Coordinates of C-alpha atoms and ligand atoms in Angstrom, one line a residue:
X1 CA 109.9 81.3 85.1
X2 CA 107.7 80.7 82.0
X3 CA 105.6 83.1 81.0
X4 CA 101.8 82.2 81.8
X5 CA 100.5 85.6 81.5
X6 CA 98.0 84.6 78.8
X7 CA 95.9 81.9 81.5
X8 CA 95.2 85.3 83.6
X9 CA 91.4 84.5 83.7
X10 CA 91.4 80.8 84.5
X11 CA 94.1 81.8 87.1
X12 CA 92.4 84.3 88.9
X13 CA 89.5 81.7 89.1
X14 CA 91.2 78.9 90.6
X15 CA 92.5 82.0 93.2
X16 CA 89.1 83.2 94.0
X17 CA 87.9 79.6 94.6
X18 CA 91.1 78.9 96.8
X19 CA 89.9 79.8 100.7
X20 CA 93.1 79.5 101.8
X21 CA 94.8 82.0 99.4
X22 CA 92.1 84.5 99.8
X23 CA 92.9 84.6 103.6
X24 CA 96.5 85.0 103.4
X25 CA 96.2 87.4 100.4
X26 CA 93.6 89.8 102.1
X27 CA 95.5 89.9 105.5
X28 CA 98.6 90.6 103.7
X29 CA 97.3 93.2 101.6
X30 CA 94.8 95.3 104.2
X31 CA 97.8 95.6 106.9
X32 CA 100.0 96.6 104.7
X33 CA 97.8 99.1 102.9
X34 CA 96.6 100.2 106.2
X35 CA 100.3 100.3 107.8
X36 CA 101.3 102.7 104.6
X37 CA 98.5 104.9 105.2
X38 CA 99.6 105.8 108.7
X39 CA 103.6 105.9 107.4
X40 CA 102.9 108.2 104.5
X41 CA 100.9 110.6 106.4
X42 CA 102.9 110.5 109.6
X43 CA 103.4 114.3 109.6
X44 CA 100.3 115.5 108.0
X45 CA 98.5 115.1 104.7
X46 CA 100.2 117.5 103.1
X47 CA 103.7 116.7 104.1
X48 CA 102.9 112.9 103.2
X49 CA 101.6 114.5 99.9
X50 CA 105.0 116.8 99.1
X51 CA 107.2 114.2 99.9
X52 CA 105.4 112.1 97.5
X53 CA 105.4 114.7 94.5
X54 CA 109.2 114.8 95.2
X55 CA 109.9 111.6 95.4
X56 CA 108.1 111.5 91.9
X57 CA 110.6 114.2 90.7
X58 CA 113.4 112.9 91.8
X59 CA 112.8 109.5 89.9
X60 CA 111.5 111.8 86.5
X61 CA 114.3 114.0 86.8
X62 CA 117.2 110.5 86.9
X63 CA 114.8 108.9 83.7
X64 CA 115.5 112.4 81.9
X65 CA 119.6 111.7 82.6
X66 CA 119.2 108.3 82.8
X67 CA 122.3 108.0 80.1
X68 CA 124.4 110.4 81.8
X69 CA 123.8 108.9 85.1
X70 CA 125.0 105.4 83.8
X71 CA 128.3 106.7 83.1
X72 CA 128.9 108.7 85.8
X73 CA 127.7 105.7 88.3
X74 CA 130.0 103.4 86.7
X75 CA 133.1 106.0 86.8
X76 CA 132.5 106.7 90.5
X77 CA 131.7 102.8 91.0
X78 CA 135.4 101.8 89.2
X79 CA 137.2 104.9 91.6
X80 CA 135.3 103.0 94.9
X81 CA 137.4 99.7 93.1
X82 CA 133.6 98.1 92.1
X83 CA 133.8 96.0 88.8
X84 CA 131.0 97.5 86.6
X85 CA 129.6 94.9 83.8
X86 CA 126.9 95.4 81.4
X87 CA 124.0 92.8 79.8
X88 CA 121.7 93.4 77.2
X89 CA 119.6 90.7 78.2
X90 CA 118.6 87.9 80.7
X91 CA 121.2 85.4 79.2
X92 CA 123.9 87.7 79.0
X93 CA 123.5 88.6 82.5
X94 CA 123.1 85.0 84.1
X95 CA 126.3 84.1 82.0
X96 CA 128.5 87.0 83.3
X97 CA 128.0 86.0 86.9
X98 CA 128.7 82.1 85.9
X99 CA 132.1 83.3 84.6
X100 CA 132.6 85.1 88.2
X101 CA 131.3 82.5 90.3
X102 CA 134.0 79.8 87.5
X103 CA 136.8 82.3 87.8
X104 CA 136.3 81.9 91.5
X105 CA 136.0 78.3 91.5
X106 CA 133.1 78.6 93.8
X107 CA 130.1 76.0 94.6
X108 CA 127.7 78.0 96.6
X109 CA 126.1 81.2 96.2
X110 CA 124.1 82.7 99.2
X111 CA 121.7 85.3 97.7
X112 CA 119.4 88.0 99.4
X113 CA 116.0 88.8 98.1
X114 CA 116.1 90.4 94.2
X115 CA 113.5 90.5 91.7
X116 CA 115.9 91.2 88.6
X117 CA 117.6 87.6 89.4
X118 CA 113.5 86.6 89.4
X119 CA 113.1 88.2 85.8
X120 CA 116.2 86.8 84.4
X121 CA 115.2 83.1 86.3
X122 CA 118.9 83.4 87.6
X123 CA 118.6 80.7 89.9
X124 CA 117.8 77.8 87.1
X125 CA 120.4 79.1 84.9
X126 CA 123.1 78.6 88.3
X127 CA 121.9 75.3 89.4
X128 CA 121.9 74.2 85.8
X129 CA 125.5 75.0 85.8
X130 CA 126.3 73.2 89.0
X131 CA 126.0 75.9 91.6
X132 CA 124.5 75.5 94.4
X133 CA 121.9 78.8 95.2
X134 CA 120.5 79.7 99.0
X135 CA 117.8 82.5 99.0
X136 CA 118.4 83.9 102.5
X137 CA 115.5 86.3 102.7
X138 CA 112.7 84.3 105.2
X139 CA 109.8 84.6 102.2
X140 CA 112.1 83.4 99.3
X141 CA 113.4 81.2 101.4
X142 CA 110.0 79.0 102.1
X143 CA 109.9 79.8 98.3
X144 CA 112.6 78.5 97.5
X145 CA 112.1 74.9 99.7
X146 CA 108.8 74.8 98.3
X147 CA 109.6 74.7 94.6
X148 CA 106.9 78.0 94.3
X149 CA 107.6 81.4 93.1
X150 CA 106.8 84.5 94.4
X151 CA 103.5 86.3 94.4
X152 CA 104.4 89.2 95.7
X153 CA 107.3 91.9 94.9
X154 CA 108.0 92.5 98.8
X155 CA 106.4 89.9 100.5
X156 CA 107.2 87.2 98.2
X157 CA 104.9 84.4 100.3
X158 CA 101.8 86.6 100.7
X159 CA 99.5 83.7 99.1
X160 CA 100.0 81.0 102.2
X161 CA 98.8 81.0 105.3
X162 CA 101.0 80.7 108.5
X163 CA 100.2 76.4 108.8
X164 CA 101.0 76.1 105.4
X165 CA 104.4 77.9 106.1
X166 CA 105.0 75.5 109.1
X167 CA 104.3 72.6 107.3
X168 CA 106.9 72.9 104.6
X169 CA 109.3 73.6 107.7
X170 CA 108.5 70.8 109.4
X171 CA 109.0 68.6 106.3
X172 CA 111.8 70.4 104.2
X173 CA 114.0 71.0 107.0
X174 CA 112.9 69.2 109.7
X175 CA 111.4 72.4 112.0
X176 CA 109.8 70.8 115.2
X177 CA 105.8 71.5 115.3
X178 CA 105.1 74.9 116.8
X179 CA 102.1 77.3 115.7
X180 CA 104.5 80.6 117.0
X181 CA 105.5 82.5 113.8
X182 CA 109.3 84.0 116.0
X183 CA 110.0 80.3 116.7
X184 CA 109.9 79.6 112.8
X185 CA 111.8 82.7 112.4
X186 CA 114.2 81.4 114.5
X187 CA 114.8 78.2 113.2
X188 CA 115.3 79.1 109.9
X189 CA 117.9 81.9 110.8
X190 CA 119.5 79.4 112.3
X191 CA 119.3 76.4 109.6
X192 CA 120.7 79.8 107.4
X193 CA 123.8 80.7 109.7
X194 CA 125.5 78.2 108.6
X195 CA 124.8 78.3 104.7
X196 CA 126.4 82.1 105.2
X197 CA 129.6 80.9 106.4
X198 CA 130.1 78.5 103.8
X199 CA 128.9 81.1 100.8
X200 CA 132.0 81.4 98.1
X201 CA 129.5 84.8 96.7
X202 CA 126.7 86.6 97.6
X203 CA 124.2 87.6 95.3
X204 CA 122.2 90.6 95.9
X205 CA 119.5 93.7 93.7
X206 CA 119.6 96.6 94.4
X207 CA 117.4 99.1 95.6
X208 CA 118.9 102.7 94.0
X209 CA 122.6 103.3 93.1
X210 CA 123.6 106.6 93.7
X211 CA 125.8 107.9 90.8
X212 CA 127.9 111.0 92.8
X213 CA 129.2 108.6 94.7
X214 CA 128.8 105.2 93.0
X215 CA 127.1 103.5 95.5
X216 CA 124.8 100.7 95.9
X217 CA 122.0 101.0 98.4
X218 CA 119.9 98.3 99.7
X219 CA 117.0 97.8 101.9
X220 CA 116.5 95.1 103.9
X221 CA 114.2 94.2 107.3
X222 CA 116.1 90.8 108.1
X223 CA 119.8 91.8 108.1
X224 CA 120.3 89.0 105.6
X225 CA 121.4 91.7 102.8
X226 CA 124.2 92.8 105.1
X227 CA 125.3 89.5 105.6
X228 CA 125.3 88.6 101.9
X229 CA 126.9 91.8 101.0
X230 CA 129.7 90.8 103.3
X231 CA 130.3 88.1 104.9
X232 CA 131.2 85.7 101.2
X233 CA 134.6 87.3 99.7
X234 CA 132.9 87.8 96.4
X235 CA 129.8 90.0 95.8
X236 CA 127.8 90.6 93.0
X237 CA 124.7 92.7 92.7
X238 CA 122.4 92.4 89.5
X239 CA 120.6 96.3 89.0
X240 CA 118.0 96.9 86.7
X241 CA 119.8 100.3 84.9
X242 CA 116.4 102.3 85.9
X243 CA 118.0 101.9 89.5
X244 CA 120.5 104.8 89.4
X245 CA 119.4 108.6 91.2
X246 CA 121.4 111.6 91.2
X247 CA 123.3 112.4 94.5
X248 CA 122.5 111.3 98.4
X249 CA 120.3 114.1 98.8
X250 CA 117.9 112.2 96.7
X251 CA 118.5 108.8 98.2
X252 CA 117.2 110.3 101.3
X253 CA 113.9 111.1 100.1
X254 CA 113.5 108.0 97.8
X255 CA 114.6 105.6 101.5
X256 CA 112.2 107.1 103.3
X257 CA 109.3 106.5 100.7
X258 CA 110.0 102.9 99.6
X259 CA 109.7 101.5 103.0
X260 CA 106.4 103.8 103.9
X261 CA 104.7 102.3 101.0
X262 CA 105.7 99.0 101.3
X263 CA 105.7 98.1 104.4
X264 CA 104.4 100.9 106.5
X265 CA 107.7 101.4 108.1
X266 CA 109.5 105.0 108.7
X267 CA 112.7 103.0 107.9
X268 CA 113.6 99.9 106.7
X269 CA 115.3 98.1 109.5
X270 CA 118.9 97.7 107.9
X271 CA 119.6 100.7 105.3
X272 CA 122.9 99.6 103.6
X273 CA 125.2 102.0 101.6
X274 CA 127.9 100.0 99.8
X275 CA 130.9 101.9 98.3
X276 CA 132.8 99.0 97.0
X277 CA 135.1 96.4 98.2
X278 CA 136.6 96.1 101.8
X279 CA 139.6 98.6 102.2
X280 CA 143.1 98.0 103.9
X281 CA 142.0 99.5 107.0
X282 CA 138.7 97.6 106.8
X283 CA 138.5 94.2 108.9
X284 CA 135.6 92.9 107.1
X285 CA 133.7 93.1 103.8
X286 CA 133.8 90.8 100.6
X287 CA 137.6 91.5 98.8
X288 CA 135.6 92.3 95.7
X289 CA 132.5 93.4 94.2
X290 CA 130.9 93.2 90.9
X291 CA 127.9 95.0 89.5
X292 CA 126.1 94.5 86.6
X293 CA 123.8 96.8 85.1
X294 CA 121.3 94.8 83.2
X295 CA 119.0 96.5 80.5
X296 CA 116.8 93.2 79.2
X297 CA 114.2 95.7 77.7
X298 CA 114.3 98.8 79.7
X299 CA 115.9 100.6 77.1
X300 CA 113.1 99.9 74.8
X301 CA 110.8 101.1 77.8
X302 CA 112.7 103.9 77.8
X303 CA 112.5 104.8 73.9
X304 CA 108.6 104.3 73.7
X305 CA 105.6 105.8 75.2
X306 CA 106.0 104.0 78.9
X307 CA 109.0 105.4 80.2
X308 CA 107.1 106.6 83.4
X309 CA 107.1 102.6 84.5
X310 CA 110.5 102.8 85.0
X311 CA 110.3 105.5 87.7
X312 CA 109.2 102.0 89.9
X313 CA 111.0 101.3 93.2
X314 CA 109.1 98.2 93.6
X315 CA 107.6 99.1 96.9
X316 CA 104.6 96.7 96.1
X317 CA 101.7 99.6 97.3
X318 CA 99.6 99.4 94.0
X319 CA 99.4 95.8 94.5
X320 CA 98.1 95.8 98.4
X321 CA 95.5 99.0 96.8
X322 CA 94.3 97.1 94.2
X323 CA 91.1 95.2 94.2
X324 CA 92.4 92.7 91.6
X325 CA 95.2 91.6 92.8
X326 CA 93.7 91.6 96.1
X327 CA 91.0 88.7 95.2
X328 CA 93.3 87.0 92.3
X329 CA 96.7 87.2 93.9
X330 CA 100.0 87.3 92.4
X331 CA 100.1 84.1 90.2
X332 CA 97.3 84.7 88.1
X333 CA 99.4 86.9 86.2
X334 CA 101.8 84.6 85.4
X335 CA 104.8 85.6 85.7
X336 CA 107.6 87.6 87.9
X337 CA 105.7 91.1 88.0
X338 CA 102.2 91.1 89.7
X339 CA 99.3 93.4 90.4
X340 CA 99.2 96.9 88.6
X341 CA 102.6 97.9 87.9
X342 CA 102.9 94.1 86.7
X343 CA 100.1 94.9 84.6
X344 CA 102.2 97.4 82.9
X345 CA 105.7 96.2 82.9
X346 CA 105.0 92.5 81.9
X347 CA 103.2 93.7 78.4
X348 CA 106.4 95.5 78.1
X349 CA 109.3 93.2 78.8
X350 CA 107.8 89.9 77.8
X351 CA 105.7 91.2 74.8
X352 CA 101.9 92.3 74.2
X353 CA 101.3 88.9 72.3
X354 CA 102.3 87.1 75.6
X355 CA 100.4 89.1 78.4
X356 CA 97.1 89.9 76.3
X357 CA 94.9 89.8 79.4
X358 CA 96.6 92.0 81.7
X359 CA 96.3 95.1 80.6
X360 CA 92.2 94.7 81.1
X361 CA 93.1 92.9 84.5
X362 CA 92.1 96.6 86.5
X363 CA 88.6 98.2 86.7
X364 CA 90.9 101.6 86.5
X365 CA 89.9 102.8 89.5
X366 CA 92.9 104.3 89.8
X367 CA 94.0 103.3 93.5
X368 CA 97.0 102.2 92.3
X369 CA 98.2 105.5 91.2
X370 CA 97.1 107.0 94.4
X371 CA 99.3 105.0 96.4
X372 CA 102.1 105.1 94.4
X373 CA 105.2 106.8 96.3
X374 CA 106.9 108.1 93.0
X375 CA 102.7 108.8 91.2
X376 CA 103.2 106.9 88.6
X377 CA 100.2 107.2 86.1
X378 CA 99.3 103.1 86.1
X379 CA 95.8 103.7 84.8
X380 CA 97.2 105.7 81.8
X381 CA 99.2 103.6 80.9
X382 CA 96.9 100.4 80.8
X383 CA 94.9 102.3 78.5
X384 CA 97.4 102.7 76.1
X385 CA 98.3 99.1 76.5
X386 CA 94.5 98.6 75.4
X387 CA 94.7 100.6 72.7
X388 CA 97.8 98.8 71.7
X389 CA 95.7 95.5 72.0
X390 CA 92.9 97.0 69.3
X391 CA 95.6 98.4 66.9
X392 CA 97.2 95.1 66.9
X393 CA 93.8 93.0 67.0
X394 CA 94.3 91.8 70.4
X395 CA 91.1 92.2 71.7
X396 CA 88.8 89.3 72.3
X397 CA 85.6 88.9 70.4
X398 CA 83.3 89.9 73.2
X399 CA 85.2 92.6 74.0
X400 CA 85.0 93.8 70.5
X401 CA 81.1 93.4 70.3
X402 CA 80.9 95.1 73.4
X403 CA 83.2 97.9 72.5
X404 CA 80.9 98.4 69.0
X405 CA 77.7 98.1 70.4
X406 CA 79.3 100.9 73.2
X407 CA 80.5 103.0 70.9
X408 CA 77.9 103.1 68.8
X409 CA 75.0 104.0 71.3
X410 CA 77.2 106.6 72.3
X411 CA 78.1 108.2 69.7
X412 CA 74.4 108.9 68.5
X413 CA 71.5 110.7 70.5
X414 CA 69.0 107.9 68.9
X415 CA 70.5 105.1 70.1
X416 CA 71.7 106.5 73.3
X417 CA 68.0 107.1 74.1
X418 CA 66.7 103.9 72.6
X419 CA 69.1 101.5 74.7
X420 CA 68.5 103.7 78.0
X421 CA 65.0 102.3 77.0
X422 CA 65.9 99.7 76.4
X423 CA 67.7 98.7 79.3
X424 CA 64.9 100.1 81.8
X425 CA 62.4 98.2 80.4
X426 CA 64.5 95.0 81.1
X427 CA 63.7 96.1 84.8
X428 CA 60.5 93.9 84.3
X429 CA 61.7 90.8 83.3
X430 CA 63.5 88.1 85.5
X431 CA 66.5 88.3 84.3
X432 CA 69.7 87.3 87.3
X433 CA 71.4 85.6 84.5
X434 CA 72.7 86.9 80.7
X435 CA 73.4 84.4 77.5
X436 CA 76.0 83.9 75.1
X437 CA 78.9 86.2 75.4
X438 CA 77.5 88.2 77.9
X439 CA 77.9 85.0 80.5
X440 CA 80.6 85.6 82.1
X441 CA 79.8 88.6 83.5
X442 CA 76.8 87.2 85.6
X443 CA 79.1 84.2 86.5
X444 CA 79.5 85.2 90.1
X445 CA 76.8 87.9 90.6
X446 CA 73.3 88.2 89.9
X447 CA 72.1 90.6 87.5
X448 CA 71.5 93.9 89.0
X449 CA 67.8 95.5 88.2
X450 CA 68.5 98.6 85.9
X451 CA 67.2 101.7 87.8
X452 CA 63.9 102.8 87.5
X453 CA 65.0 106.5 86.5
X454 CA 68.1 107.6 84.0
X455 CA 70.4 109.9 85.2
X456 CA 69.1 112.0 82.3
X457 CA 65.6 111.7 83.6
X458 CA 66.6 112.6 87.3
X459 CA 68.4 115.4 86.2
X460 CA 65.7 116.7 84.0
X461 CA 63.7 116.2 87.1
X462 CA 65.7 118.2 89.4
X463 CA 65.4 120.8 86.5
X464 CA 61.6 121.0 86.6
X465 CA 62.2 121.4 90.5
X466 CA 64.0 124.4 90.5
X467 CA 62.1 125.8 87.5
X468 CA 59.1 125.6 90.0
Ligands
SF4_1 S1 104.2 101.3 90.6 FE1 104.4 102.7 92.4 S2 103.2 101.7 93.9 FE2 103.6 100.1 92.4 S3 105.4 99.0 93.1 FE3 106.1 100.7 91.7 S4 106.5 102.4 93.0 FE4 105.3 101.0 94.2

């Protein structure tokens, strides 16, 4: 997917004037922020809360042995008889599954849903190369037949509404007219049955690995996972390398809290455990399976000041919390990572020089930290990405007025007082509108009357009150 990250404004514009996208977007996001709120705190506030804190420590404590994990994932993995491989980078890793899927002689891949094969734009590199690719998850699916990308890390098609969905059914694959969202269900599990059989490889992410054991866990509400992780002879999963977790124990807590937060579920409908290839005994089950640990970054990530990203298990909370993505959806930032935690990561992985905007797309109010299942400080860290911005000279013109002009007033009593002033003397003139650079922020909105009293001048009030 080409990185857009840079059009963030003029995106989010065209999303805020788009009804339809508003609708779906805000429907999407308030059930599922109000379906995690009942999940998380099932048992009580402060069970919801401890499970959280050790979910977060589970995920700090596997970034402080993140090296030693690696190895011991990938010895346990070779003992279960999986194939570990390693890329540094996106091309590396699309190229090491184009040697499995030539070694195998195979046509057609059937994948389930993945956000690494998203980041490393797997499925153009594979159809370049003559491979045919089937998403089999529902959203990437409609995706897929649509020609769109995702805007969403769980629920990939959150920006269309339910006709628009039918529509492309009816016309891409031929879906008789019906308004009933099971019937479309239906029909595409159906139109997908018979792409499984004919699979050579299934392509999956993964959710954690679990180095004790070496094994691969996935989560999945549509059963299509299983049926890509077992029905083709061939699998292959593509895994970040922040993915791997310590022992079971901890894979319990962490599959609990990802589909809480995500999708307001206590469990996610099909919890898979993969522990390598079918055995002798075994009447079903791919013959062999490949993993491949893909960095593309992360161990930069991991050397620098935002390692704490990394703790991520993509359970797409911070984006249903946040006000932002909420009104601009998921393509204004312009490319595979959306909303807060996309605010973060993109910067990161793609480069400050090509995501500029985002680290200013959040009024820091810091819901996104709040819901996080693993508390991840998002609002930290898009500071530091602003103050990344400055020290590299990122920052637009206005901002840099505005910053000065801030600064400056508050730095010195004088001015402080004098733009209070200032400011509360504009009360009187009829002003809805501001000039020049300061435009765009009355593009939407009316200017607001400054108040008639300071906070300063209240307080001192209040002072004199008690004085009294
Ligand atoms: S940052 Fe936290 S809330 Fe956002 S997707 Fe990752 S784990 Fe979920």
């Amino acid at each position: 997917m080409k990185i857009q990250s840079e059009n963030f404004a003029k995106a989010a514009q065209k999303a805020i004037a788009d009804a339809d996208l508003q609708s779906a977007v805000s429907f999407g996001t308030n059930l599922a922020y109000t379906k995690r709120k009942s999940a998380v705190f099932v048992s009580g506030q402060d069970h919801g809360e401890q499970i959280r804190q050790q979910a977060a420590q589970i995920k700090r404590h596997a970034l402080n042995n993140l090296p030693q994990l690696l190895e011991q994932a990938e010895q346990q993995m070779q003992k279960n008889g999986i194939k570990v491989l390693w890329a540094k980078d996106a091309a590396e890793a699309n190229q090491k599954v184009l040697e499995i899927i030539q070694q195998k002689q195979a046509k057609k891949v059937i994948k389930s849903k993945s956000m690494v094969s998203e980041e490393i734009a797997m499925n153009d590199f594979l159809e370049k190369n003559g491979v045919q690719v089937i998403e089999s998850d529902l959203g990437e699916y409609i995706i897929q037949i649509s020609g769109d990308h995702p805007s969403h890390i769980v629920v990939p098609v959150v920006h269309r509404t339910k006709a628009s969905i039918r529509d492309t059914l009816m016309q891409k694959i031929g879906m008789p007219h019906t308004d009933d969202a099971q019937t479309m269900t239906h029909f595409v599990r159906g139109h997908l049955r018979k792409e499984f059989l004919e699979a050579d490889i299934g392509i999956s992410g993964g959710n954690f690995i679990i180095a004790e054991s070496g094994s691969l866990c996935l989560a999945t509400n549509e059963g299509n996972g299983r049926m890509v992780t077992s029905l083709p002879p061939v699998h292959i999963a593509v895994v970040g390398i922040e993915k791997v977790i310590p022992t079971l124990e901890d894979y319990a807590t962490l599959t609990q809290m990802l589909p809480r937060s995500a999708t307001g579920q206590s469990m996610a409908v099909y919890t898979n455990i993969i522990n390598g290839p079918r055995r002798k005994d075994e009447e079903d089950g791919p013959q062999e399976v490949y993993v491949v640990f893909l960095d593309n970054g992360r161990s930069e990530i991991y050397s620098s000041g935002y390692t704490e990203a990394l703790a991520c298990i993509r359970c797409g909370a911070c984006l249903n919390a946040c006000p932002v993505y909420r009104v601009s959806g998921g393509h204004s930032y312009g490319w595979v990572y959306p909303g807060p935690i996309g605010a973060v990561v993109t910067p990161l992985l793609v480069g400050l020089n090509k995501a500029s905007p985002l680290p200013n797309a959040s009024s820091l109010c810091g819901s996104c930290k709040q819901v996080c299942p693993v508390v991840i400080d998002i609002p930290r860290m898009l500071l530091d990405l602003r103050h990344d911005l400055t020290k590299q000279k990122k920052s637009s013109k206005t901002w840099k007025i505005g910053m000065y002009i801030w600064a400056k007033s508050n730095r010195s009593e004088k001015w402080y007082k004098m733009t209070g002033r200032l400011i509360k003397a504009s009360r009187y003139l009829p002003i809805s509108k501001l000039p020049g650079l300061l435009k765009n922020w009355t593009r939407f909105r009316e200017m607001p009357q400054p108040a008639a009293k300071s906070f300063h001048d209240i307080w001192q009030d209040g002072l004199k009150d008690e004085d009294k």
